[in-house]
Amino acid sequence: MKLLVSVVSAVEARRALAGGADIIDVKDPGEGALGAPAPRVLSEVVEVVGGTAPVSVALGDLPDLPHTAALAARGAAVCGAGYVKVGLRGVHELDRAVAMMRAVWDAVGDRVAVIAATYADADALDPPALAPAWLPALVERTGIAGALVDTFVKDGRGLYGWLSEAEISDLVARTRWAGAMFGVAGQLRLGELRRVDADVVGVRSAVCRGGDRDSALDADLVAAAVAELRTLALGSRICQPHRQSPSVSPE
């Protein structure tokens, strides 16, 4: 289980590294849940990290425009990102999501890990976004590296206010069955980072002063999150990867 810490600057990237973050993620919260940063900021973070950890970048809460997403992904790859997260805000149907992710993968190939991201509160949005339950099928049909479930609305409810542990564990298992990784994010708090056995746990507000995602990132809080992920196994709550028929996706 790896800790992904979202940063907004090279200064915060140094703090995240000092706290022991496994993956440095770059985004601009002012532009949305998966708001894209300025190319300059991404390049500065890549330079500061210097290969000591993978660098991930959010491409934005994207509309249903595959070529736009592909061009953004190519630009992120040129800047040095190792992962690109594609926010499927403007996509509701699986076939359209497949078209977008295939376009992104075609733009970056095997050089960059492509991650499809949708929202636990997808059905509450207007218009709705792609339902999280489609993520395993999306991964299987495109061969991308993984999937992420986040929250679009940052109102304090957090990921588990929208999806249960059982629902998320099922997504983890079905995505692994498809041969990919699964990440969780969405206003997760210290003390709940291991509620499910995800491959990657993404945080920002939990490691910012006062729990405010717009406040400064704190290296000591990052270290606390790392320590939480390094604790003993979850016991019966762990969802072990296994090869069995995936659950039925929503109609």
GROMACS .gro file of C-alpha atoms in nm:
model
  251
    1MET     CA    1   0.000   0.000   0.000
    2LYS     CA    2   0.156   0.329  -0.115
    3LEU     CA    3   0.088   0.684  -0.002
    4LEU     CA    4   0.026   0.941  -0.275
    5VAL     CA    5   0.050   1.300  -0.154
    6SER     CA    6  -0.093   1.580  -0.367
    7VAL     CA    7   0.119   1.895  -0.377
    8VAL     CA    8   0.076   2.235  -0.539
    9SER     CA    9   0.440   2.346  -0.560
   10ALA     CA   10   0.802   2.236  -0.551
   11VAL     CA   11   0.821   2.356  -0.189
   12GLU     CA   12   0.538   2.121  -0.092
   13ALA     CA   13   0.701   1.841  -0.291
   14ARG     CA   14   1.011   1.872  -0.070
   15ARG     CA   15   0.793   1.850   0.241
   16ALA     CA   16   0.610   1.545   0.108
   17LEU     CA   17   0.939   1.373   0.034
   18ALA     CA   18   1.071   1.462   0.378
   19GLY     CA   19   0.764   1.298   0.530
   20GLY     CA   20   0.822   0.979   0.331
   21ALA     CA   21   0.554   0.996   0.060
   22ASP     CA   22   0.576   0.715  -0.195
   23ILE     CA   23   0.428   0.910  -0.487
   24ILE     CA   24   0.433   1.287  -0.539
   25ASP     CA   25   0.115   1.401  -0.710
   26VAL     CA   26   0.082   1.746  -0.864
   27LYS     CA   27  -0.250   1.924  -0.901
   28ASP     CA   28  -0.426   2.257  -0.856
   29PRO     CA   29  -0.720   2.224  -0.613
   30GLY     CA   30  -0.842   2.563  -0.732
   31GLU     CA   31  -0.933   2.405  -1.065
   32GLY     CA   32  -1.133   2.115  -0.922
   33ALA     CA   33  -1.105   1.781  -0.748
   34LEU     CA   34  -0.850   1.670  -1.007
   35GLY     CA   35  -0.749   2.018  -1.117
   36ALA     CA   36  -0.453   2.033  -1.355
   37PRO     CA   37  -0.146   2.231  -1.249
   38ALA     CA   38   0.045   2.475  -1.468
   39PRO     CA   39   0.311   2.298  -1.680
   40ARG     CA   40   0.577   2.510  -1.510
   41VAL     CA   41   0.474   2.383  -1.166
   42LEU     CA   42   0.484   2.021  -1.285
   43SER     CA   43   0.832   2.072  -1.432
   44GLU     CA   44   0.955   2.233  -1.109
   45VAL     CA   45   0.822   1.944  -0.900
   46VAL     CA   46   0.983   1.687  -1.133
   47GLU     CA   47   1.314   1.870  -1.097
   48VAL     CA   48   1.292   1.882  -0.717
   49VAL     CA   49   1.193   1.517  -0.686
   50GLY     CA   50   1.481   1.422  -0.912
   51GLY     CA   51   1.374   1.063  -0.962
   52THR     CA   52   1.365   0.979  -0.589
   53ALA     CA   53   0.990   0.904  -0.618
   54PRO     CA   54   0.740   0.872  -0.901
   55VAL     CA   55   0.561   1.192  -1.000
   56SER     CA   56   0.191   1.181  -1.077
   57VAL     CA   57  -0.016   1.461  -1.227
   58ALA     CA   58  -0.387   1.534  -1.250
   59LEU     CA   59  -0.501   1.629  -1.600
   60GLY     CA   60  -0.823   1.792  -1.483
   61ASP     CA   61  -1.193   1.711  -1.450
   62LEU     CA   62  -1.215   1.653  -1.822
   63PRO     CA   63  -1.504   1.682  -2.068
   64ASP     CA   64  -1.580   1.406  -2.320
   65LEU     CA   65  -1.304   1.515  -2.559
   66PRO     CA   66  -1.054   1.230  -2.614
   67HIS     CA   67  -0.806   1.434  -2.821
   68THR     CA   68  -0.797   1.709  -2.559
   69ALA     CA   69  -0.719   1.450  -2.293
   70ALA     CA   70  -0.457   1.286  -2.515
   71LEU     CA   71  -0.278   1.613  -2.582
   72ALA     CA   72  -0.277   1.699  -2.211
   73ALA     CA   73  -0.131   1.358  -2.133
   74ARG     CA   74   0.143   1.398  -2.395
   75GLY     CA   75   0.236   1.735  -2.248
   76ALA     CA   76   0.253   1.587  -1.897
   77ALA     CA   77   0.479   1.310  -2.024
   78VAL     CA   78   0.712   1.566  -2.182
   79CYS     CA   79   0.728   1.746  -1.847
   80GLY     CA   80   0.842   1.424  -1.679
   81ALA     CA   81   0.529   1.280  -1.517
   82GLY     CA   82   0.534   0.906  -1.455
   83TYR     CA   83   0.159   0.880  -1.392
   84VAL     CA   84  -0.130   1.074  -1.546
   85LYS     CA   85  -0.472   1.080  -1.377
   86VAL     CA   86  -0.762   1.144  -1.613
   87GLY     CA   87  -1.069   1.286  -1.439
   88LEU     CA   88  -1.376   1.145  -1.616
   89ARG     CA   89  -1.610   1.428  -1.512
   90GLY     CA   90  -1.767   1.474  -1.853
   91VAL     CA   91  -1.812   1.105  -1.936
   92HIS     CA   92  -2.118   0.904  -1.834
   93GLU     CA   93  -2.113   0.599  -2.062
   94LEU     CA   94  -1.855   0.322  -2.051
   95ASP     CA   95  -1.796   0.323  -2.428
   96ARG     CA   96  -1.710   0.695  -2.420
   97ALA     CA   97  -1.475   0.640  -2.127
   98VAL     CA   98  -1.305   0.360  -2.320
   99ALA     CA   99  -1.255   0.591  -2.619
  100MET     CA  100  -1.101   0.858  -2.399
  101MET     CA  101  -0.864   0.626  -2.215
  102ARG     CA  102  -0.752   0.457  -2.535
  103ALA     CA  103  -0.671   0.800  -2.681
  104VAL     CA  104  -0.468   0.888  -2.373
  105TRP     CA  105  -0.281   0.559  -2.376
  106ASP     CA  106  -0.210   0.601  -2.747
  107ALA     CA  107  -0.058   0.944  -2.673
  108VAL     CA  108   0.185   0.823  -2.405
  109GLY     CA  109   0.221   0.447  -2.459
  110ASP     CA  110   0.413   0.249  -2.200
  111ARG     CA  111   0.623   0.549  -2.096
  112VAL     CA  112   0.359   0.674  -1.853
  113ALA     CA  113   0.112   0.489  -1.630
  114VAL     CA  114  -0.241   0.595  -1.725
  115ILE     CA  115  -0.496   0.612  -1.443
  116ALA     CA  116  -0.872   0.655  -1.497
  117ALA     CA  117  -1.033   0.856  -1.218
  118THR     CA  118  -1.399   0.895  -1.140
  119TYR     CA  119  -1.603   1.003  -0.842
  120ALA     CA  120  -1.782   0.832  -0.555
  121ASP     CA  121  -2.047   1.106  -0.581
  122ALA     CA  122  -2.080   1.063  -0.960
  123ASP     CA  123  -2.457   1.011  -0.956
  124ALA     CA  124  -2.512   1.327  -0.748
  125LEU     CA  125  -2.346   1.548  -1.010
  126ASP     CA  126  -2.537   1.734  -1.281
  127PRO     CA  127  -2.488   1.586  -1.531
  128PRO     CA  128  -2.374   1.257  -1.372
  129ALA     CA  129  -2.019   1.132  -1.424
  130LEU     CA  130  -1.906   0.778  -1.495
  131ALA     CA  131  -2.021   0.545  -1.216
  132PRO     CA  132  -1.729   0.401  -1.012
  133ALA     CA  133  -1.864   0.050  -1.068
  134TRP     CA  134  -1.757   0.076  -1.434
  135LEU     CA  135  -1.388   0.126  -1.351
  136PRO     CA  136  -1.284  -0.242  -1.351
  137ALA     CA  137  -1.447  -0.296  -1.691
  138LEU     CA  138  -1.281   0.021  -1.821
  139VAL     CA  139  -0.941  -0.106  -1.711
  140GLU     CA  140  -1.002  -0.448  -1.863
  141ARG     CA  141  -1.110  -0.304  -2.200
  142THR     CA  142  -0.823  -0.055  -2.232
  143GLY     CA  143  -0.527  -0.221  -2.059
  144ILE     CA  144  -0.440   0.098  -1.869
  145ALA     CA  145  -0.234   0.083  -1.551
  146GLY     CA  146  -0.508   0.149  -1.300
  147ALA     CA  147  -0.810   0.331  -1.165
  148LEU     CA  148  -0.887   0.575  -0.886
  149VAL     CA  149  -1.206   0.670  -0.705
  150ASP     CA  150  -1.216   1.021  -0.556
  151THR     CA  151  -1.486   1.268  -0.455
  152PHE     CA  152  -1.581   1.559  -0.678
  153VAL     CA  153  -1.755   1.768  -0.412
  154LYS     CA  154  -1.530   1.853  -0.116
  155ASP     CA  155  -1.796   1.909   0.149
  156GLY     CA  156  -1.646   1.710   0.436
  157ARG     CA  157  -1.832   1.385   0.378
  158GLY     CA  158  -1.530   1.219   0.220
  159LEU     CA  159  -1.507   0.896   0.025
  160TYR     CA  160  -1.680   0.677   0.284
  161GLY     CA  161  -1.974   0.913   0.299
  162TRP     CA  162  -2.055   0.806  -0.056
  163LEU     CA  163  -1.934   0.446  -0.085
  164SER     CA  164  -1.915   0.168   0.174
  165GLU     CA  165  -1.603  -0.031   0.254
  166ALA     CA  166  -1.765  -0.335   0.090
  167GLU     CA  167  -1.833  -0.145  -0.233
  168ILE     CA  168  -1.480  -0.009  -0.252
  169SER     CA  169  -1.324  -0.345  -0.166
  170ASP     CA  170  -1.522  -0.498  -0.451
  171LEU     CA  171  -1.382  -0.236  -0.690
  172VAL     CA  172  -1.029  -0.310  -0.569
  173ALA     CA  173  -1.073  -0.685  -0.619
  174ARG     CA  174  -1.231  -0.654  -0.965
  175THR     CA  175  -0.965  -0.409  -1.084
  176ARG     CA  176  -0.687  -0.640  -0.965
  177TRP     CA  177  -0.863  -0.927  -1.139
  178ALA     CA  178  -0.832  -0.717  -1.456
  179GLY     CA  179  -0.458  -0.687  -1.393
  180ALA     CA  180  -0.434  -0.329  -1.272
  181MET     CA  181  -0.389  -0.122  -0.955
  182PHE     CA  182  -0.662   0.061  -0.766
  183GLY     CA  183  -0.635   0.384  -0.567
  184VAL     CA  184  -0.865   0.563  -0.323
  185ALA     CA  185  -0.885   0.932  -0.238
  186GLY     CA  186  -1.141   1.192  -0.139
  187GLN     CA  187  -1.093   1.384   0.185
  188LEU     CA  188  -0.959   1.079   0.366
  189ARG     CA  189  -0.860   1.150   0.726
  190LEU     CA  190  -0.577   1.017   0.937
  191GLY     CA  191  -0.704   0.707   1.111
  192GLU     CA  192  -0.903   0.579   0.812
  193LEU     CA  193  -0.634   0.540   0.547
  194ARG     CA  194  -0.638   0.160   0.571
  195ARG     CA  195  -1.012   0.101   0.581
  196VAL     CA  196  -0.976  -0.091   0.254
  197ASP     CA  197  -0.677  -0.271   0.104
  198ALA     CA  198  -0.616  -0.035  -0.187
  199ASP     CA  199  -0.288  -0.030  -0.376
  200VAL     CA  200  -0.256   0.349  -0.346
  201VAL     CA  201  -0.406   0.589  -0.092
  202GLY     CA  202  -0.420   0.953  -0.200
  203VAL     CA  203  -0.430   1.241   0.047
  204ARG     CA  204  -0.410   1.617   0.061
  205SER     CA  205  -0.638   1.765   0.327
  206ALA     CA  206  -0.524   1.502   0.580
  207VAL     CA  207  -0.164   1.623   0.552
  208CYS     CA  208  -0.237   1.997   0.538
  209ARG     CA  209  -0.249   2.217   0.847
  210GLY     CA  210  -0.592   2.223   1.004
  211GLY     CA  211  -0.717   1.958   0.762
  212ASP     CA  212  -0.772   2.231   0.502
  213ARG     CA  213  -0.668   2.131   0.149
  214ASP     CA  214  -0.598   2.499   0.072
  215SER     CA  215  -0.352   2.530   0.364
  216ALA     CA  216   0.018   2.448   0.367
  217LEU     CA  217   0.126   2.086   0.352
  218ASP     CA  218   0.298   1.961   0.669
  219ALA     CA  219   0.584   1.707   0.655
  220ASP     CA  220   0.501   1.576   1.004
  221LEU     CA  221   0.145   1.497   0.896
  222VAL     CA  222   0.280   1.319   0.588
  223ALA     CA  223   0.502   1.113   0.819
  224ALA     CA  224   0.197   1.029   1.034
  225ALA     CA  225   0.010   0.909   0.725
  226VAL     CA  226   0.307   0.698   0.617
  227ALA     CA  227   0.326   0.543   0.964
  228GLU     CA  228  -0.044   0.457   0.949
  229LEU     CA  229   0.001   0.274   0.619
  230ARG     CA  230   0.296   0.081   0.760
  231THR     CA  231   0.096  -0.065   1.049
  232LEU     CA  232   0.007  -0.432   1.081
  233ALA     CA  233  -0.226  -0.604   0.835
  234LEU     CA  234  -0.595  -0.532   0.832
  235GLY     CA  235  -0.699  -0.884   0.922
  236SER     CA  236  -1.041  -0.987   0.800
  237ARG     CA  237  -1.108  -0.650   0.636
  238ILE     CA  238  -0.836  -0.702   0.376
  239CYS     CA  239  -0.977  -0.785   0.035
  240GLN     CA  240  -0.726  -1.029  -0.112
  241PRO     CA  241  -0.682  -1.028  -0.491
  242HIS     CA  242  -0.831  -1.339  -0.644
  243ARG     CA  243  -0.930  -1.476  -0.979
  244GLN     CA  244  -1.303  -1.516  -0.994
  245SER     CA  245  -1.584  -1.382  -1.207
  246PRO     CA  246  -1.621  -1.006  -1.153
  247SER     CA  247  -1.939  -0.872  -1.001
  248VAL     CA  248  -2.207  -0.754  -1.239
  249SER     CA  249  -2.165  -0.390  -1.341
  250PRO     CA  250  -2.458  -0.147  -1.324
  251GLU     CA  251  -2.701  -0.133  -1.610
   0.00000   0.00000   0.00000
